[in-house]
Tab-separated table of C-alpha atoms and ligand atoms in Angstrom:
chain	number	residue	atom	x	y	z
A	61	UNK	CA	25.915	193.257	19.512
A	62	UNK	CA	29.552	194.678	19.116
A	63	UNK	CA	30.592	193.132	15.657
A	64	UNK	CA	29.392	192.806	12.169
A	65	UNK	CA	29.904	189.244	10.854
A	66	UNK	CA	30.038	187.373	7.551
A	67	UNK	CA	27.277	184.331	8.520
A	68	UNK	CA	26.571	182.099	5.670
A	69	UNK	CA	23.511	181.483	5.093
A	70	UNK	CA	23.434	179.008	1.887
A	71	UNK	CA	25.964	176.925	0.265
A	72	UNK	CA	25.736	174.907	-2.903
A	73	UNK	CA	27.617	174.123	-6.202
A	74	UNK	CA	27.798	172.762	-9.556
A	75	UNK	CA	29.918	169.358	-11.421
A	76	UNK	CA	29.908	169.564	-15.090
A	77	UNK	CA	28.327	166.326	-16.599
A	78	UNK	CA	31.261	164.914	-18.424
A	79	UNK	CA	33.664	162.475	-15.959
A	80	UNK	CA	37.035	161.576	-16.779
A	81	UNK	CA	38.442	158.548	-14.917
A	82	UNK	CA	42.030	157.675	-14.547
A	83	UNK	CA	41.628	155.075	-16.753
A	84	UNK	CA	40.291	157.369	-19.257
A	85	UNK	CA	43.337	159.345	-18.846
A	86	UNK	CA	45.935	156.707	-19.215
A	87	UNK	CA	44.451	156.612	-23.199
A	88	UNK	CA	45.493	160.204	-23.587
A	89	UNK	CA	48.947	160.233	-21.457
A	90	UNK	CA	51.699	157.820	-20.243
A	91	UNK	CA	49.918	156.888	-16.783
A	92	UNK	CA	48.172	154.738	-14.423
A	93	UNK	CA	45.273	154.848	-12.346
A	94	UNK	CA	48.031	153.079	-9.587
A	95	UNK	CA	50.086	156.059	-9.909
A	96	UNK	CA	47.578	158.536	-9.819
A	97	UNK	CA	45.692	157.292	-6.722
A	98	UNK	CA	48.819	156.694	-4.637
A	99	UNK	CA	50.603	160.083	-5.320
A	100	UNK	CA	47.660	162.150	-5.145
A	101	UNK	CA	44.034	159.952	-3.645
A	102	UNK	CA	42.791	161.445	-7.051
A	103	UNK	CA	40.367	158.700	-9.314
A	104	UNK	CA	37.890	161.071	-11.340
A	105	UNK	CA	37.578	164.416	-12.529
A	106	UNK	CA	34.784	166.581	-14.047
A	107	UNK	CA	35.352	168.611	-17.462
A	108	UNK	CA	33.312	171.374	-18.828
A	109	UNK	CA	31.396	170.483	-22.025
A	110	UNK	CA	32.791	172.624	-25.188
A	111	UNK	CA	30.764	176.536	-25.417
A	112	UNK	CA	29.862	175.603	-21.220
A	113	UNK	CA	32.400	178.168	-19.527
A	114	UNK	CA	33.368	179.282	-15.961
A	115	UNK	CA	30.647	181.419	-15.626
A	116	UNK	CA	27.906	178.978	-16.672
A	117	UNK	CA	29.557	176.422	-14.068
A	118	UNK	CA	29.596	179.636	-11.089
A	119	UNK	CA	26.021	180.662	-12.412
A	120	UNK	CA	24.828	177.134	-11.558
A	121	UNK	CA	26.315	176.730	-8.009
A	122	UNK	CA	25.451	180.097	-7.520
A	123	UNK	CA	21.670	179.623	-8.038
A	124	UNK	CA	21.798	176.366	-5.957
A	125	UNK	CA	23.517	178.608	-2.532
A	126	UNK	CA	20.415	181.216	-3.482
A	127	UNK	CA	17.934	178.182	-2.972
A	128	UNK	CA	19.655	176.584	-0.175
A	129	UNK	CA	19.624	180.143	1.354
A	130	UNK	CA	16.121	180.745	0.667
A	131	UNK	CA	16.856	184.234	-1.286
A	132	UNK	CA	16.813	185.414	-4.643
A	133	UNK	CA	19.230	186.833	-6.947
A	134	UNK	CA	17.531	190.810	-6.168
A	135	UNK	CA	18.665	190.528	-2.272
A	136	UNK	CA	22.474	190.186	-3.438
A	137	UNK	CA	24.516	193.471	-3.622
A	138	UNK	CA	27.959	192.064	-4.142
A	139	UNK	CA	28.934	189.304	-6.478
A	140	UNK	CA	33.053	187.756	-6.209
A	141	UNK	CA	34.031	185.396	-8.083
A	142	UNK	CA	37.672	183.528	-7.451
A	143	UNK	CA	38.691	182.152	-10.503
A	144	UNK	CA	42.192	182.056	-12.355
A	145	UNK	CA	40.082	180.431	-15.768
A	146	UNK	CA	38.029	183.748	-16.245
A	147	UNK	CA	35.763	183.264	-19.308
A	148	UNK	CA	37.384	186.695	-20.951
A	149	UNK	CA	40.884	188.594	-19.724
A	150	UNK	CA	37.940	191.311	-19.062
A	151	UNK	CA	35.336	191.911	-17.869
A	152	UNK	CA	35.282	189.890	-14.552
A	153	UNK	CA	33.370	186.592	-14.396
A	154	UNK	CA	31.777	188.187	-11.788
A	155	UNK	CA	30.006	190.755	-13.347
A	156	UNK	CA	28.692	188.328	-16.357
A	157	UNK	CA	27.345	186.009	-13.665
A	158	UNK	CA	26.048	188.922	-11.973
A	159	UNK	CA	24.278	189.830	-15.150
A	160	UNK	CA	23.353	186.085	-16.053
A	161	UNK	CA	21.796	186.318	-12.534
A	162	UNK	CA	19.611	189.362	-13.090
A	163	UNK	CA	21.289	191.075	-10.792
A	164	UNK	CA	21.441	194.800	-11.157
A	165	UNK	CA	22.569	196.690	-7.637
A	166	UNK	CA	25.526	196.528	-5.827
A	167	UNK	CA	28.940	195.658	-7.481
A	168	UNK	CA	31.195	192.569	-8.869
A	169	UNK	CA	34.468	191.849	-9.212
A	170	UNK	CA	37.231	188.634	-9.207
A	171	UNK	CA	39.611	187.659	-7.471
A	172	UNK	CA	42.781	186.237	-8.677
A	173	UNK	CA	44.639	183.682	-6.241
A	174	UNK	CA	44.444	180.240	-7.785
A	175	UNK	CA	43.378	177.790	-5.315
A	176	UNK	CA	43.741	180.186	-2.087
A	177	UNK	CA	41.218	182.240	-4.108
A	178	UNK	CA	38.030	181.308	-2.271
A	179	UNK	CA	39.621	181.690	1.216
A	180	UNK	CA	41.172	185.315	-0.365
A	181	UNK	CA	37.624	185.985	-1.419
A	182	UNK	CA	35.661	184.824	1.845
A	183	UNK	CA	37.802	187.114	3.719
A	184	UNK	CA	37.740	190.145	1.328
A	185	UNK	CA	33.823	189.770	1.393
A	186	UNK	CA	34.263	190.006	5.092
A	187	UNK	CA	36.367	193.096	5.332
A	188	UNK	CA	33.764	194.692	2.862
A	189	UNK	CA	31.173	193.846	4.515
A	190	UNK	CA	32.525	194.916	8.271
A	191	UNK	CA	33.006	198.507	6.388
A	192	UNK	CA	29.245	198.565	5.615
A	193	UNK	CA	30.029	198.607	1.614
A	194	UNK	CA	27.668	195.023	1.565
A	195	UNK	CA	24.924	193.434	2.880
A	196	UNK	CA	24.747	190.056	0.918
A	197	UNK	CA	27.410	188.814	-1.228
A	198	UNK	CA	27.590	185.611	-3.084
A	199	UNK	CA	30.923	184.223	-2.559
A	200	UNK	CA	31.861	181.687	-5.615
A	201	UNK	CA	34.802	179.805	-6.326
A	202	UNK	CA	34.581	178.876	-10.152
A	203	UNK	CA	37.138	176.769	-12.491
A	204	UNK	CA	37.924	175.351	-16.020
A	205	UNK	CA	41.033	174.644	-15.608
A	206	UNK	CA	40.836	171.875	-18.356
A	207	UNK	CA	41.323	174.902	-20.675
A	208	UNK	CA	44.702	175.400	-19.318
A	209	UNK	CA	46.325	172.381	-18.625
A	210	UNK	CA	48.645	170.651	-21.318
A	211	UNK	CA	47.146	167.263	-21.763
A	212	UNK	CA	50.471	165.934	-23.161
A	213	UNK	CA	51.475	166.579	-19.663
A	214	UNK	CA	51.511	163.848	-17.495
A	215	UNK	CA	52.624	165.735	-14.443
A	216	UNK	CA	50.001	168.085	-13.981
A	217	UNK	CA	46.481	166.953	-16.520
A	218	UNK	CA	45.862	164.417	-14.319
A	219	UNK	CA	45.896	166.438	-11.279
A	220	UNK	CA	43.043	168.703	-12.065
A	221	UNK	CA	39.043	169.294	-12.643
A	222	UNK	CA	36.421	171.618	-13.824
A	223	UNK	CA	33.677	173.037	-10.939
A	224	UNK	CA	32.016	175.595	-9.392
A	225	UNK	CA	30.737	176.204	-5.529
A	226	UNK	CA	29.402	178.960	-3.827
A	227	UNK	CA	28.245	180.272	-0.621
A	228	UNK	CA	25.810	183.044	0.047
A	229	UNK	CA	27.014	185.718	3.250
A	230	UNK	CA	25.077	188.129	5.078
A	231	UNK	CA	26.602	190.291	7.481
A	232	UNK	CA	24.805	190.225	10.770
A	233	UNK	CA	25.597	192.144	14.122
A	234	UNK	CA	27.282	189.636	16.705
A	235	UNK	CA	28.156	189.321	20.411
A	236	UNK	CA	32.152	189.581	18.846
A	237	UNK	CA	32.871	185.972	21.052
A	238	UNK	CA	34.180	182.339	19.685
A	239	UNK	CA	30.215	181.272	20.250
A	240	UNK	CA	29.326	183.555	16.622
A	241	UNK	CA	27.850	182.427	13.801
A	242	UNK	CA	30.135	183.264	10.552
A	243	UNK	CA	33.293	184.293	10.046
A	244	UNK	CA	35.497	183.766	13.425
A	245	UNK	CA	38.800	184.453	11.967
A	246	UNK	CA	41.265	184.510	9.321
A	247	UNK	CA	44.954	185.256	7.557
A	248	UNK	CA	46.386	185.719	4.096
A	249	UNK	CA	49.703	185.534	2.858
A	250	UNK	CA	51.686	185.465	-0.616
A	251	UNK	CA	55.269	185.408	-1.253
A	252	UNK	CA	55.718	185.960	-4.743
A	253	UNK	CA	59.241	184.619	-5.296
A	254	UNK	CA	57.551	181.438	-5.387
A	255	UNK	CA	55.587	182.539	-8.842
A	256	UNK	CA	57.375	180.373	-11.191
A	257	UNK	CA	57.142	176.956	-9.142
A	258	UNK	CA	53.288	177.221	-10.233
A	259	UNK	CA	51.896	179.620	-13.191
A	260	UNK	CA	50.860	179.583	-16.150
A	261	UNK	CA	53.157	180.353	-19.068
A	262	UNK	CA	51.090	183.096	-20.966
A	263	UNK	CA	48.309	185.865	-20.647
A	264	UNK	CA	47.494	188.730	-22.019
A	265	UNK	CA	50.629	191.177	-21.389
A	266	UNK	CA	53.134	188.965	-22.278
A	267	UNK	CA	52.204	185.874	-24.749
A	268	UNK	CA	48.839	187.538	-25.801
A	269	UNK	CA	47.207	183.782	-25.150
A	270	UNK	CA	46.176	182.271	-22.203
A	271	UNK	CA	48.978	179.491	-22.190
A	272	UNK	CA	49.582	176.545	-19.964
A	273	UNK	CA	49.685	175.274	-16.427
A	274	UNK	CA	53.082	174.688	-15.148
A	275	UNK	CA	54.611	173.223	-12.136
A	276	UNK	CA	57.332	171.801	-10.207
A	277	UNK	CA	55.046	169.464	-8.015
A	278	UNK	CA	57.965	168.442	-5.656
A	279	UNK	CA	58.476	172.226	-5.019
A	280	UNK	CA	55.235	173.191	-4.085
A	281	UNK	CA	54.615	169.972	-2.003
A	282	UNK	CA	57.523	170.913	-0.455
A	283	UNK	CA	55.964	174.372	0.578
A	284	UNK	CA	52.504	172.993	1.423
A	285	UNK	CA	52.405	171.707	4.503
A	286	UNK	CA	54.316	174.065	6.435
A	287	UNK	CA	52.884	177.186	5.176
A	288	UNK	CA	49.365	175.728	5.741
A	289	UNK	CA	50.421	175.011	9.127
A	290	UNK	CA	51.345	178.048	10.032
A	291	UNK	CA	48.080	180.061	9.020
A	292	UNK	CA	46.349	177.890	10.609
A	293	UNK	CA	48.385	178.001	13.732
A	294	UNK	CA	47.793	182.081	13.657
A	295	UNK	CA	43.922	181.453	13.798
A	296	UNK	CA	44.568	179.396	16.816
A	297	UNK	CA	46.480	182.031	18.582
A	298	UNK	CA	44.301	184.181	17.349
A	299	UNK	CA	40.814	182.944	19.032
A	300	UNK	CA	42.525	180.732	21.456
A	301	UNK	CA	41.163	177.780	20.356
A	302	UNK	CA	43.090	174.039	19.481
A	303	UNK	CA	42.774	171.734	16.829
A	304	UNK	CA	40.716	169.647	19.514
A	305	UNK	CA	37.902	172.500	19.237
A	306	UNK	CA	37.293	171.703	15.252
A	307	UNK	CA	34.372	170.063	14.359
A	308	UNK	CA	35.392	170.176	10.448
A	309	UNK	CA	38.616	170.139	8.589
A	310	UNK	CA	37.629	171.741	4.957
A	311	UNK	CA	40.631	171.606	3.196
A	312	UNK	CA	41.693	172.691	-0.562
A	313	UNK	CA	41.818	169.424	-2.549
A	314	UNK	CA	45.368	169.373	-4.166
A	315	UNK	CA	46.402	166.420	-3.263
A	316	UNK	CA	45.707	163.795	-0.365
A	317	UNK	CA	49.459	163.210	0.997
A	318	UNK	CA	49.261	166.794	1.433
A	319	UNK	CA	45.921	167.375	3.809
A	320	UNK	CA	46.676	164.348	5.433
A	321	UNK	CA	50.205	165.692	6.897
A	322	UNK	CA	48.805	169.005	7.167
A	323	UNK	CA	45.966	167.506	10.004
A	324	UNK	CA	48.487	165.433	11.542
A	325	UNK	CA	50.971	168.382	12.294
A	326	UNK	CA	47.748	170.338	13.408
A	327	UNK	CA	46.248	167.309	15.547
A	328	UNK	CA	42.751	167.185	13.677
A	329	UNK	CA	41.242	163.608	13.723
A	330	UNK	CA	41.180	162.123	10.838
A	331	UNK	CA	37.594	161.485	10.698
A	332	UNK	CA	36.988	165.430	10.475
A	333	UNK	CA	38.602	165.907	7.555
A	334	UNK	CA	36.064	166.718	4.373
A	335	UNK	CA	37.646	164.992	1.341
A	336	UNK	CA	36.080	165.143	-2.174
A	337	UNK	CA	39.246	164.802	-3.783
A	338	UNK	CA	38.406	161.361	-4.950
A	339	UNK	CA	36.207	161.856	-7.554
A	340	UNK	CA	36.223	165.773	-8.432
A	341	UNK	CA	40.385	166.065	-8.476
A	342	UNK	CA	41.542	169.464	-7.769
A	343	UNK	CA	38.897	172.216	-8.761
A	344	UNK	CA	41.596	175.294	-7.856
A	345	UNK	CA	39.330	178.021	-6.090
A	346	UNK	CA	36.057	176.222	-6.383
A	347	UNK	CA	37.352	173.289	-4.074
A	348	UNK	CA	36.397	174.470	-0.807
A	349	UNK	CA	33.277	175.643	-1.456
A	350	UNK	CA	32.224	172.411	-3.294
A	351	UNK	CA	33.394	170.299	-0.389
A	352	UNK	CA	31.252	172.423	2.104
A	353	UNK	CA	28.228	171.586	-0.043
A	354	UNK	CA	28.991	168.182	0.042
A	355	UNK	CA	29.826	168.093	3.739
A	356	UNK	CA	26.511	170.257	4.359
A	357	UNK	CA	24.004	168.115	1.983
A	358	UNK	CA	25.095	164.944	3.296
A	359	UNK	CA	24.603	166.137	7.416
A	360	UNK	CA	27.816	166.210	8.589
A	361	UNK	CA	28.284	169.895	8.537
A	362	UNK	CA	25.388	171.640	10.858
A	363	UNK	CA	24.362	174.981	12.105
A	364	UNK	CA	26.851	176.260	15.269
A	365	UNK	CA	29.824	173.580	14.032
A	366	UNK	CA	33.151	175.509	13.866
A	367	UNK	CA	34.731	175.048	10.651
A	368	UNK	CA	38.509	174.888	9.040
A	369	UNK	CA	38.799	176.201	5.737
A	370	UNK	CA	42.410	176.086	4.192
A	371	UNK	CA	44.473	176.558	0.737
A	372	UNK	CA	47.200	177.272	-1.002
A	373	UNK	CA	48.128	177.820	-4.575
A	374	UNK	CA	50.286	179.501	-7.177
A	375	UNK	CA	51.804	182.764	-6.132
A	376	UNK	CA	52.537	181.166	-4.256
A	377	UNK	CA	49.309	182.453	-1.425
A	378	UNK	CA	48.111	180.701	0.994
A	379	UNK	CA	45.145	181.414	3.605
A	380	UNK	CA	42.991	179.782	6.606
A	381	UNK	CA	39.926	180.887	7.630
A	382	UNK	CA	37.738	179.694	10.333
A	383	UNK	CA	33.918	179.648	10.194
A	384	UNK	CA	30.971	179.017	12.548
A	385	UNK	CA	28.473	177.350	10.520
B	632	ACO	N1	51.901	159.060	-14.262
B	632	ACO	C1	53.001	158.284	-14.164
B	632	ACO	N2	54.204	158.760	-13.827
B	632	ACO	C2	54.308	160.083	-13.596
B	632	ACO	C3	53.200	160.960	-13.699
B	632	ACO	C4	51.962	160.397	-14.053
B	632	ACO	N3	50.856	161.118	-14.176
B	632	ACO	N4	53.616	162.199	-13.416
B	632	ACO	C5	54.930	162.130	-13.121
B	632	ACO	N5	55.353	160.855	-13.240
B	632	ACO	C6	56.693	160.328	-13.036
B	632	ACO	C7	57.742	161.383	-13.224
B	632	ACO	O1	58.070	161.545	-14.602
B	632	ACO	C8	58.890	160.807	-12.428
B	632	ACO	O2	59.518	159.820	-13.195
B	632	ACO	P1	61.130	159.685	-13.192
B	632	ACO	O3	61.450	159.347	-11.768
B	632	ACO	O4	61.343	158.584	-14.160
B	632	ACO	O5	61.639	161.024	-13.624
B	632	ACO	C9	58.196	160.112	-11.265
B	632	ACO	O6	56.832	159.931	-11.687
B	632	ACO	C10	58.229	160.913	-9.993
B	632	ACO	O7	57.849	162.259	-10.285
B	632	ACO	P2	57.742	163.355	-9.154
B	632	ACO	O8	57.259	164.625	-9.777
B	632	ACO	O9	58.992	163.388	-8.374
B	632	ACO	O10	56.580	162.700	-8.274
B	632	ACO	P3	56.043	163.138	-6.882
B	632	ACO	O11	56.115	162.010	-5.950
B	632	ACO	O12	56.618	164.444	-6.433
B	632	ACO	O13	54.506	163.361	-7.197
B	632	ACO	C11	52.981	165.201	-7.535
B	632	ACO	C12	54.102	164.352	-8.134
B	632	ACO	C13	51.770	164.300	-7.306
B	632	ACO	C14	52.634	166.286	-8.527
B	632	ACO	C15	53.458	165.778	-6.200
B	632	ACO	O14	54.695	166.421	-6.348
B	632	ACO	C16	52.470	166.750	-5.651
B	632	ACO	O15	51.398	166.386	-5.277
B	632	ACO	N6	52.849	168.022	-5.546
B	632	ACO	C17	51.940	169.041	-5.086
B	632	ACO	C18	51.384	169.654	-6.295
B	632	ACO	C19	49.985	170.065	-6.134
B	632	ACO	O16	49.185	169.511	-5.432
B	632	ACO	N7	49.648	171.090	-6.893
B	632	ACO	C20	48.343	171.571	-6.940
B	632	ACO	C21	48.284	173.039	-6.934
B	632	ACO	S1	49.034	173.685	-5.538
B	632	ACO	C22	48.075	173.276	-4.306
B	632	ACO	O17	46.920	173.282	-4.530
B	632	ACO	C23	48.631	172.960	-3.019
């Protein structure tokens, strides 16, 4: 017992009621469900009801990874949230689910990388929890970003959805080997000189209101794949083990052309892949954790499978992380 690891020990999440089809969408903007499915895989999207907010959503899938884990709120000491829809410019989300929750020990806090945010988060957690500062976090990646999007856009309001996911962590001594439950590996990066190619154009220093999602799609597609790649590339080098060793491909779900080059460059089979795309759209930093709930619910993800988590979002950041279930 040489290493203290991040193990998760209960996943779960949370879909707001309301569904938005493409074809819904082509009565608000100039589009088609054709268009929509071949650029981006995308058909259906969830969006918050009005006066139901981030926190509500990452309250619900929070409460579902507590069940799932068997625990309750009291044996949490650390609450993140990875969000870039917070319900107020302050406090954190985190501390009003915290509260929501009941829970009173330990601290809260968000964490701001758009859709990289969960992976940023996951491997914050992990850091804090190797230097003994937690013992059981609840790791939740929780969106709305139907509050920010322009919906006379074309080119980016049909690209996105509300959700919320979570997983519960509890560091636990390890043999410090591949063969460990929890978190194996993982890398962060950002290059900020990217920030205008995805942002949004206002916030509390500068426009004083929280403003719109903008992007140059072409420009971050462009981007994707090969700085995915190479994350995931250092994980490999990192714990010596091949594309041929992952049981499941979790990516973030931007956008289907996207994960589908990224796992061909990589060599992950196809079948592997975790896609939820399809009918949630892209949830920012709640997708990964609501595709491992899916994955885990429906019995393809099981205890002792080695996981590939992946994402990248405005910033731009990008991270990989790699997980033994
Ligand atoms: N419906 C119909 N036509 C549209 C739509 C729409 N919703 N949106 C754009 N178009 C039109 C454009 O106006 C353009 O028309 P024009 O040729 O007459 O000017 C044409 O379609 C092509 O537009 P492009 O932007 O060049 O289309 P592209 O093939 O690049 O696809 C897309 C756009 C899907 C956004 C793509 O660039 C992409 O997926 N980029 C990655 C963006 C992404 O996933 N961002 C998520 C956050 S970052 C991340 O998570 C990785």
């Amino acid at each position: 017992m040489s290493i203290l690891r991040s193990v998760v020990r209960g996943v779960g999440s949370y879909l707001p009621a309301e569904v938005l089809t493409n074809a819904d969408l082509t009565k608000i903007v100039d589009t088609s469900d054709e268009w929509i499915v071949e650029r981006t895989g995308i058909r259906a999207r969830h969006r918050a009801a009005p006066g139901e907010f981030t926190s509500d959503l990452a309250v619900a899938a929070a409460r579902a990874a507590l069940a799932n884990a068997g625990l309750e709120p009291s044996d949490i000491d650390l609450v993140v949230v990875a969000t870039a829809t917070p319900d107020h410019t302050f406090p954190s989300t985190a501390t009003e689910v915290q509260a929501k929750l009941g829970i009173t020990r330990g601290f809260a806090y968000d964490i701001q990388a758009v859709c990289s945010g969960f992976v940023y988060a996951l491997t914050t957690v992990d850091a804090q929890m190797k230097a003994g500062l937690a013992k059981r976090a609840l790791v939740i990646g929780a969106e709305t970003f139907s509050r920010i999007l322009d919906w006379t856009d074309r080119t980016t309001c049909v690209l996105f959805g509300d959700g919320a996911g979570a997983v519960v962590v509890e560091a636990q001594w390890s043999a410090g080997t591949n063969d460990d439950h929890g978190l194996l590996a993982a890398h962060l990066r950002a290059d900020g000189r990217f920030w205008d190619k995805l942002y949004v154009d206002g916030g509390p220093s500068t426009t004083g209101v929280a403003g719109h999602l903008r992007m140059e799609g072409r420009e971050v597609f462009k981007h994707a794949v090969t700085n995915l790649a190479e994350v995931i590339e250092v994980l490999f080098e990192q714990t010596g083990l091949t594309g041929a060793d992952i049981d499941w491909f979790v990516p973030h779900q931007a956008n289907r052309r996207i994960i589908d080059a990224t796992g061909r460059k990589l060599g992950i089979d196809p079948a592997k892949i975790v896609l939820t795309l399809e009918r949630q759209g892209n949830t920012s930093a709640a997708s990964i954790p609501l595709a491992l709930d899916a994955a885990v619910r429906d019995g393809r993800i099981k205890r002792g499978d080695l996981v590939m988590l992946e994402a990248m979002g405005g910033g731009f950041t990008w991270g990989a992380a790699l997980v033994r279930w």
